mmCIF file with all atom_site columns, C-alpha atoms in Angstrom:
data_model
loop_
_atom_site.group_PDB
_atom_site.id
_atom_site.type_symbol
_atom_site.label_atom_id
_atom_site.label_alt_id
_atom_site.label_comp_id
_atom_site.label_asym_id
_atom_site.label_entity_id
_atom_site.label_seq_id
_atom_site.pdbx_PDB_ins_code
_atom_site.Cartn_x
_atom_site.Cartn_y
_atom_site.Cartn_z
_atom_site.occupancy
_atom_site.B_iso_or_equiv
_atom_site.pdbx_formal_charge
_atom_site.auth_seq_id
_atom_site.auth_comp_id
_atom_site.auth_asym_id
_atom_site.auth_atom_id
_atom_site.pdbx_PDB_model_num
ATOM 1   C CA . MET A 1 1   ? -11.410 13.214  -5.281  1.00 59.00 ? 123 MET A CA 1
ATOM 2   C CA . LYS A 1 2   ? -9.468  13.507  -8.958  1.00 66.00 ? 124 LYS A CA 1
ATOM 3   C CA . SER A 1 3   ? -6.778  11.077  -9.385  1.00 67.00 ? 125 SER A CA 1
ATOM 4   C CA . LYS A 1 4   ? -3.292  12.151  -9.599  1.00 64.00 ? 126 LYS A CA 1
ATOM 5   C CA . PHE A 1 5   ? -2.064  9.228   -12.060 1.00 64.00 ? 127 PHE A CA 1
ATOM 6   C CA . ASN A 1 6   ? -2.453  9.732   -16.407 1.00 69.00 ? 128 ASN A CA 1
ATOM 7   C CA . LEU A 1 7   ? -0.562  7.308   -17.896 1.00 68.00 ? 129 LEU A CA 1
ATOM 8   C CA . LEU A 1 8   ? -0.699  10.711  -20.339 1.00 76.00 ? 130 LEU A CA 1
ATOM 9   C CA . LYS A 1 9   ? 1.933   12.305  -18.330 1.00 88.00 ? 131 LYS A CA 1
ATOM 10  C CA . LYS A 1 10  ? 5.193   11.558  -17.716 1.00 93.00 ? 132 LYS A CA 1
ATOM 11  C CA . ASN A 1 11  ? 5.254   9.500   -14.677 1.00 95.00 ? 133 ASN A CA 1
ATOM 12  C CA . VAL A 1 12  ? 8.774   8.250   -13.018 1.00 97.00 ? 134 VAL A CA 1
ATOM 13  C CA . MET A 1 13  ? 10.032  4.966   -12.188 1.00 97.00 ? 135 MET A CA 1
ATOM 14  C CA . ILE A 1 14  ? 12.394  5.108   -9.235  1.00 98.00 ? 136 ILE A CA 1
ATOM 15  C CA . ASP A 1 15  ? 14.307  1.429   -8.703  1.00 96.00 ? 137 ASP A CA 1
ATOM 16  C CA . LEU A 1 16  ? 17.743  1.223   -5.995  1.00 96.00 ? 138 LEU A CA 1
ATOM 17  C CA . GLU A 1 17  ? 19.702  -1.325  -5.540  1.00 94.00 ? 139 GLU A CA 1
ATOM 18  C CA . THR A 1 18  ? 21.050  -0.098  -2.089  1.00 95.00 ? 140 THR A CA 1
ATOM 19  C CA . LEU A 1 19  ? 23.852  -2.275  1.431   1.00 94.00 ? 141 LEU A CA 1
ATOM 20  C CA . ALA A 1 20  ? 21.227  -2.364  3.157   1.00 96.00 ? 142 ALA A CA 1
ATOM 21  C CA . SER A 1 21  ? 17.449  -2.631  3.664   1.00 94.00 ? 143 SER A CA 1
ATOM 22  C CA . THR A 1 22  ? 16.236  0.840   6.381   1.00 96.00 ? 144 THR A CA 1
ATOM 23  C CA . PRO A 1 23  ? 15.737  4.043   5.780   1.00 96.00 ? 145 PRO A CA 1
ATOM 24  C CA . ASP A 1 24  ? 19.382  4.492   5.395   1.00 97.00 ? 146 ASP A CA 1
ATOM 25  C CA . SER A 1 25  ? 20.383  2.337   3.344   1.00 98.00 ? 147 SER A CA 1
ATOM 26  C CA . ALA A 1 26  ? 23.962  2.943   1.609   1.00 97.00 ? 148 ALA A CA 1
ATOM 27  C CA . ILE A 1 27  ? 22.312  3.311   -2.244  1.00 97.00 ? 149 ILE A CA 1
ATOM 28  C CA . LEU A 1 28  ? 24.755  1.487   -4.778  1.00 94.00 ? 150 LEU A CA 1
ATOM 29  C CA . SER A 1 29  ? 22.628  2.869   -8.175  1.00 95.00 ? 151 SER A CA 1
ATOM 30  C CA . ILE A 1 30  ? 20.124  4.686   -8.533  1.00 97.00 ? 152 ILE A CA 1
ATOM 31  C CA . GLY A 1 31  ? 17.977  3.265   -12.176 1.00 96.00 ? 153 GLY A CA 1
ATOM 32  C CA . ALA A 1 32  ? 15.000  5.262   -13.350 1.00 98.00 ? 154 ALA A CA 1
ATOM 33  C CA . CYS A 1 33  ? 13.009  6.465   -16.214 1.00 98.00 ? 155 CYS A CA 1
ATOM 34  C CA . LYS A 1 34  ? 10.199  8.282   -17.779 1.00 97.00 ? 156 LYS A CA 1
ATOM 35  C CA . PHE A 1 35  ? 7.358   6.668   -19.700 1.00 94.00 ? 157 PHE A CA 1
ATOM 36  C CA . ASP A 1 36  ? 4.019   7.245   -20.476 1.00 91.00 ? 158 ASP A CA 1
ATOM 37  C CA . HIS A 1 37  ? 1.331   5.689   -22.725 1.00 87.00 ? 159 HIS A CA 1
ATOM 38  C CA . THR A 1 38  ? 4.077   5.224   -25.594 1.00 90.00 ? 160 THR A CA 1
ATOM 39  C CA . GLY A 1 39  ? 5.784   2.370   -22.892 1.00 92.00 ? 161 GLY A CA 1
ATOM 40  C CA . ILE A 1 40  ? 9.715   4.135   -21.875 1.00 95.00 ? 162 ILE A CA 1
ATOM 41  C CA . VAL A 1 41  ? 10.856  7.969   -22.510 1.00 96.00 ? 163 VAL A CA 1
ATOM 42  C CA . ASP A 1 42  ? 13.753  8.677   -21.151 1.00 98.00 ? 164 ASP A CA 1
ATOM 43  C CA . THR A 1 43  ? 16.312  6.954   -18.486 1.00 98.00 ? 165 THR A CA 1
ATOM 44  C CA . PHE A 1 44  ? 18.926  7.462   -15.698 1.00 98.00 ? 166 PHE A CA 1
ATOM 45  C CA . TYR A 1 45  ? 21.028  5.496   -14.347 1.00 96.00 ? 167 TYR A CA 1
ATOM 46  C CA . ARG A 1 46  ? 24.790  6.170   -11.976 1.00 96.00 ? 168 ARG A CA 1
ATOM 47  C CA . ASN A 1 47  ? 26.434  3.946   -9.301  1.00 95.00 ? 169 ASN A CA 1
ATOM 48  C CA . ILE A 1 48  ? 26.939  5.029   -5.865  1.00 96.00 ? 170 ILE A CA 1
ATOM 49  C CA . LYS A 1 49  ? 30.722  4.929   -4.549  1.00 95.00 ? 171 LYS A CA 1
ATOM 50  C CA . MET A 1 50  ? 30.765  2.776   -1.905  1.00 90.00 ? 172 MET A CA 1
ATOM 51  C CA . SER A 1 51  ? 32.884  5.155   0.090   1.00 92.00 ? 173 SER A CA 1
ATOM 52  C CA . SER A 1 52  ? 29.836  8.257   0.489   1.00 93.00 ? 174 SER A CA 1
ATOM 53  C CA . ALA A 1 53  ? 28.205  5.806   2.722   1.00 93.00 ? 175 ALA A CA 1
ATOM 54  C CA . ASN A 1 54  ? 30.673  6.110   5.459   1.00 93.00 ? 176 ASN A CA 1
ATOM 55  C CA . ARG A 1 55  ? 30.630  10.217  5.128   1.00 96.00 ? 177 ARG A CA 1
ATOM 56  C CA . TYR A 1 56  ? 26.638  10.509  4.989   1.00 97.00 ? 178 TYR A CA 1
ATOM 57  C CA . ASP A 1 57  ? 26.289  8.321   7.651   1.00 97.00 ? 179 ASP A CA 1
ATOM 58  C CA . LEU A 1 58  ? 24.484  5.311   5.946   1.00 97.00 ? 180 LEU A CA 1
ATOM 59  C CA . ARG A 1 59  ? 23.798  1.916   7.002   1.00 97.00 ? 181 ARG A CA 1
ATOM 60  C CA . ILE A 1 60  ? 25.925  -1.004  4.855   1.00 96.00 ? 182 ILE A CA 1
ATOM 61  C CA . ASP A 1 61  ? 24.844  -5.012  6.074   1.00 96.00 ? 183 ASP A CA 1
ATOM 62  C CA . PRO A 1 62  ? 26.935  -7.176  5.473   1.00 95.00 ? 184 PRO A CA 1
ATOM 63  C CA . ALA A 1 63  ? 24.195  -10.091 4.835   1.00 95.00 ? 185 ALA A CA 1
ATOM 64  C CA . THR A 1 64  ? 23.500  -7.635  1.690   1.00 93.00 ? 186 THR A CA 1
ATOM 65  C CA . ILE A 1 65  ? 26.677  -7.426  1.598   1.00 89.00 ? 187 ILE A CA 1
ATOM 66  C CA . ASP A 1 66  ? 26.660  -11.782 0.769   1.00 91.00 ? 188 ASP A CA 1
ATOM 67  C CA . TRP A 1 67  ? 23.584  -11.188 -1.226  1.00 90.00 ? 189 TRP A CA 1
ATOM 68  C CA . TRP A 1 68  ? 25.328  -9.633  -3.695  1.00 87.00 ? 190 TRP A CA 1
ATOM 69  C CA . ALA A 1 69  ? 27.936  -11.033 -4.075  1.00 84.00 ? 191 ALA A CA 1
ATOM 70  C CA . ASP A 1 70  ? 26.099  -14.634 -4.038  1.00 87.00 ? 192 ASP A CA 1
ATOM 71  C CA . GLN A 1 71  ? 23.937  -12.664 -7.505  1.00 84.00 ? 193 GLN A CA 1
ATOM 72  C CA . LEU A 1 72  ? 27.521  -11.713 -9.299  1.00 80.00 ? 194 LEU A CA 1
ATOM 73  C CA . GLU A 1 73  ? 28.598  -15.585 -8.435  1.00 79.00 ? 195 GLU A CA 1
ATOM 74  C CA . MET A 1 74  ? 25.396  -17.063 -10.231 1.00 81.00 ? 196 MET A CA 1
ATOM 75  C CA . ASN A 1 75  ? 25.718  -14.420 -12.945 1.00 77.00 ? 197 ASN A CA 1
ATOM 76  C CA . GLY A 1 76  ? 29.360  -14.745 -13.631 1.00 73.00 ? 198 GLY A CA 1
ATOM 77  C CA . SER A 1 77  ? 30.625  -11.238 -12.485 1.00 71.00 ? 199 SER A CA 1
ATOM 78  C CA . SER A 1 78  ? 32.621  -9.842  -10.236 1.00 66.00 ? 200 SER A CA 1
ATOM 79  C CA . MET A 1 79  ? 32.145  -7.301  -7.524  1.00 68.00 ? 201 MET A CA 1
ATOM 80  C CA . ASP A 1 80  ? 33.666  -5.134  -9.753  1.00 70.00 ? 202 ASP A CA 1
ATOM 81  C CA . ALA A 1 81  ? 30.049  -4.739  -11.159 1.00 70.00 ? 203 ALA A CA 1
ATOM 82  C CA . LEU A 1 82  ? 28.712  -3.186  -9.174  1.00 72.00 ? 204 LEU A CA 1
ATOM 83  C CA . PHE A 1 83  ? 31.136  -0.291  -8.743  1.00 77.00 ? 205 PHE A CA 1
ATOM 84  C CA . LYS A 1 84  ? 31.737  0.868   -12.174 1.00 84.00 ? 206 LYS A CA 1
ATOM 85  C CA . ASN A 1 85  ? 31.746  4.096   -13.065 1.00 92.00 ? 207 ASN A CA 1
ATOM 86  C CA . SER A 1 86  ? 31.226  5.339   -9.556  1.00 95.00 ? 208 SER A CA 1
ATOM 87  C CA . ILE A 1 87  ? 29.959  8.348   -8.446  1.00 97.00 ? 209 ILE A CA 1
ATOM 88  C CA . GLY A 1 88  ? 29.855  10.781  -5.180  1.00 97.00 ? 210 GLY A CA 1
ATOM 89  C CA . LEU A 1 89  ? 25.923  10.668  -3.805  1.00 98.00 ? 211 LEU A CA 1
ATOM 90  C CA . ALA A 1 90  ? 25.323  14.577  -3.807  1.00 98.00 ? 212 ALA A CA 1
ATOM 91  C CA . ARG A 1 91  ? 27.217  13.847  -7.689  1.00 98.00 ? 213 ARG A CA 1
ATOM 92  C CA . ALA A 1 92  ? 24.201  11.603  -8.619  1.00 98.00 ? 214 ALA A CA 1
ATOM 93  C CA . LEU A 1 93  ? 21.893  13.028  -6.823  1.00 98.00 ? 215 LEU A CA 1
ATOM 94  C CA . TYR A 1 94  ? 21.874  17.074  -7.722  1.00 98.00 ? 216 TYR A CA 1
ATOM 95  C CA . GLU A 1 95  ? 22.854  15.143  -11.454 1.00 98.00 ? 217 GLU A CA 1
ATOM 96  C CA . PHE A 1 96  ? 18.670  13.432  -10.531 1.00 98.00 ? 218 PHE A CA 1
ATOM 97  C CA . ASN A 1 97  ? 17.085  16.306  -10.638 1.00 98.00 ? 219 ASN A CA 1
ATOM 98  C CA . GLU A 1 98  ? 18.890  17.564  -12.899 1.00 98.00 ? 220 GLU A CA 1
ATOM 99  C CA . TRP A 1 99  ? 17.079  14.760  -14.825 1.00 98.00 ? 221 TRP A CA 1
ATOM 100 C CA . TYR A 1 100 ? 13.683  14.721  -13.528 1.00 98.00 ? 222 TYR A CA 1
ATOM 101 C CA . GLY A 1 101 ? 13.706  18.438  -13.960 1.00 97.00 ? 223 GLY A CA 1
ATOM 102 C CA . ASP A 1 102 ? 11.231  21.435  -11.817 1.00 95.00 ? 224 ASP A CA 1
ATOM 103 C CA . SER A 1 103 ? 7.509   19.712  -12.020 1.00 95.00 ? 225 SER A CA 1
ATOM 104 C CA . SER A 1 104 ? 7.379   16.911  -9.275  1.00 95.00 ? 226 SER A CA 1
ATOM 105 C CA . LEU A 1 105 ? 6.121   13.912  -11.657 1.00 95.00 ? 227 LEU A CA 1
ATOM 106 C CA . ILE A 1 106 ? 4.113   10.724  -10.231 1.00 94.00 ? 228 ILE A CA 1
ATOM 107 C CA . THR A 1 107 ? 6.827   9.041   -8.748  1.00 96.00 ? 229 THR A CA 1
ATOM 108 C CA . TRP A 1 108 ? 6.729   5.117   -7.953  1.00 95.00 ? 230 TRP A CA 1
ATOM 109 C CA . SER A 1 109 ? 8.762   2.563   -6.387  1.00 96.00 ? 231 SER A CA 1
ATOM 110 C CA . LYS A 1 110 ? 8.325   -1.036  -6.079  1.00 93.00 ? 232 LYS A CA 1
ATOM 111 C CA . GLY A 1 111 ? 7.096   -0.336  -2.516  1.00 87.00 ? 233 GLY A CA 1
ATOM 112 C CA . SER A 1 112 ? 5.677   2.541   -0.757  1.00 85.00 ? 234 SER A CA 1
ATOM 113 C CA . ASP A 1 113 ? 8.586   1.616   1.942   1.00 90.00 ? 235 ASP A CA 1
ATOM 114 C CA . PHE A 1 114 ? 11.922  1.112   0.899   1.00 95.00 ? 236 PHE A CA 1
ATOM 115 C CA . ASP A 1 115 ? 12.939  3.741   -2.198  1.00 97.00 ? 237 ASP A CA 1
ATOM 116 C CA . LEU A 1 116 ? 11.308  6.828   -1.843  1.00 97.00 ? 238 LEU A CA 1
ATOM 117 C CA . VAL A 1 117 ? 11.694  6.430   1.709   1.00 97.00 ? 239 VAL A CA 1
ATOM 118 C CA . ILE A 1 118 ? 15.654  5.851   1.068   1.00 98.00 ? 240 ILE A CA 1
ATOM 119 C CA . MET A 1 119 ? 16.424  8.490   -1.463  1.00 98.00 ? 241 MET A CA 1
ATOM 120 C CA . ARG A 1 120 ? 14.453  11.562  1.113   1.00 97.00 ? 242 ARG A CA 1
ATOM 121 C CA . HIS A 1 121 ? 16.996  10.357  3.239   1.00 97.00 ? 243 HIS A CA 1
ATOM 122 C CA . ALA A 1 122 ? 19.714  10.403  0.909   1.00 98.00 ? 244 ALA A CA 1
ATOM 123 C CA . TYR A 1 123 ? 18.684  14.441  0.057   1.00 98.00 ? 245 TYR A CA 1
ATOM 124 C CA . LYS A 1 124 ? 18.175  15.216  3.793   1.00 97.00 ? 246 LYS A CA 1
ATOM 125 C CA . GLN A 1 125 ? 21.799  13.657  4.139   1.00 98.00 ? 247 GLN A CA 1
ATOM 126 C CA . VAL A 1 126 ? 23.096  15.495  1.562   1.00 97.00 ? 248 VAL A CA 1
ATOM 127 C CA . SER A 1 127 ? 21.500  18.490  2.703   1.00 97.00 ? 249 SER A CA 1
ATOM 128 C CA . THR A 1 128 ? 22.510  18.699  6.021   1.00 97.00 ? 250 THR A CA 1
ATOM 129 C CA . ILE A 1 129 ? 26.242  16.934  6.233   1.00 96.00 ? 251 ILE A CA 1
ATOM 130 C CA . ASP A 1 130 ? 27.262  18.738  2.620   1.00 96.00 ? 252 ASP A CA 1
ATOM 131 C CA . ASN A 1 131 ? 25.886  22.281  3.718   1.00 95.00 ? 253 ASN A CA 1
ATOM 132 C CA . LEU A 1 132 ? 23.679  21.819  0.352   1.00 93.00 ? 254 LEU A CA 1
ATOM 133 C CA . ASP A 1 133 ? 19.888  23.436  -0.970  1.00 93.00 ? 255 ASP A CA 1
ATOM 134 C CA . ILE A 1 134 ? 18.749  20.221  -3.027  1.00 95.00 ? 256 ILE A CA 1
ATOM 135 C CA . GLU A 1 135 ? 15.662  18.434  -2.350  1.00 96.00 ? 257 GLU A CA 1
ATOM 136 C CA . GLN A 1 136 ? 13.534  15.177  -3.610  1.00 97.00 ? 258 GLN A CA 1
ATOM 137 C CA . PRO A 1 137 ? 12.132  16.630  -7.520  1.00 97.00 ? 259 PRO A CA 1
ATOM 138 C CA . TRP A 1 138 ? 8.916   15.209  -6.248  1.00 97.00 ? 260 TRP A CA 1
ATOM 139 C CA . ASN A 1 139 ? 5.988   16.129  -3.768  1.00 95.00 ? 261 ASN A CA 1
ATOM 140 C CA . PHE A 1 140 ? 5.431   13.722  -0.830  1.00 93.00 ? 262 PHE A CA 1
ATOM 141 C CA . LYS A 1 141 ? 1.569   13.799  -2.171  1.00 93.00 ? 263 LYS A CA 1
ATOM 142 C CA . HIS A 1 142 ? 3.183   12.029  -5.840  1.00 94.00 ? 264 HIS A CA 1
ATOM 143 C CA . GLY A 1 143 ? 4.384   9.216   -4.732  1.00 94.00 ? 265 GLY A CA 1
ATOM 144 C CA . LEU A 1 144 ? 3.262   6.176   -5.724  1.00 92.00 ? 266 LEU A CA 1
ATOM 145 C CA . CYS A 1 145 ? 3.592   2.121   -4.982  1.00 91.00 ? 267 CYS A CA 1
ATOM 146 C CA . PHE A 1 146 ? 3.536   0.401   -8.065  1.00 88.00 ? 268 PHE A CA 1
ATOM 147 C CA . ARG A 1 147 ? 3.362   -3.211  -5.970  1.00 86.00 ? 269 ARG A CA 1
ATOM 148 C CA . THR A 1 148 ? 0.914   -1.755  -4.811  1.00 84.00 ? 270 THR A CA 1
ATOM 149 C CA . MET A 1 149 ? -0.506  -1.144  -8.257  1.00 81.00 ? 271 MET A CA 1
ATOM 150 C CA . MET A 1 150 ? 0.158   -4.954  -8.981  1.00 79.00 ? 272 MET A CA 1
ATOM 151 C CA . GLU A 1 151 ? -1.873  -6.031  -6.528  1.00 81.00 ? 273 GLU A CA 1
ATOM 152 C CA . LEU A 1 152 ? -4.973  -4.343  -7.038  1.00 79.00 ? 274 LEU A CA 1
ATOM 153 C CA . PHE A 1 153 ? -4.844  -5.289  -10.784 1.00 78.00 ? 275 PHE A CA 1
ATOM 154 C CA . ALA A 1 154 ? -3.130  -8.281  -11.175 1.00 79.00 ? 276 ALA A CA 1
ATOM 155 C CA . ASP A 1 155 ? -6.106  -10.532 -12.435 1.00 79.00 ? 277 ASP A CA 1
ATOM 156 C CA . PHE A 1 156 ? -7.333  -8.218  -14.897 1.00 74.00 ? 278 PHE A CA 1
ATOM 157 C CA . PRO A 1 157 ? -7.067  -10.526 -18.026 1.00 72.00 ? 279 PRO A CA 1
ATOM 158 C CA . GLY A 1 158 ? -4.360  -9.170  -20.984 1.00 68.00 ? 280 GLY A CA 1
ATOM 159 C CA . LEU A 1 159 ? -2.410  -7.045  -18.299 1.00 62.00 ? 281 LEU A CA 1
ATOM 160 C CA . LYS A 1 160 ? 1.388   -7.857  -17.203 1.00 60.00 ? 282 LYS A CA 1
#
């Protein structure tokens, strides 16, 4: 079997900030970058309106809200920083797809059961509730776990 992973081609890394830790979590922000063997070549970032959680029946966990409040307090920020320039979830997913492009790329996240799973659920909810033809831009075969890669190569000298 030939590996799909190729650093000479563009790959995508996705990192979400959420308001819960379940597959139906409300997304607070979508951060992503495209990278190849030269490093990061493009970035994407959008804050999501909390009202999207209600519209798309996404989970908000009070304990996670408390966690965010503690994080911001330690950094000297306010909760307002989490919602600055926020947009609706449907618009954010549409803009993400525009940024991502038409071809499926190897798409990484830190954990096989978090970011990509939550994104997949968000696409489903937006598509169903708003009756939009919007889908995740990566082929399910191209979703890979960066945490696994880090564990596999943790003891290789010179790798960070």
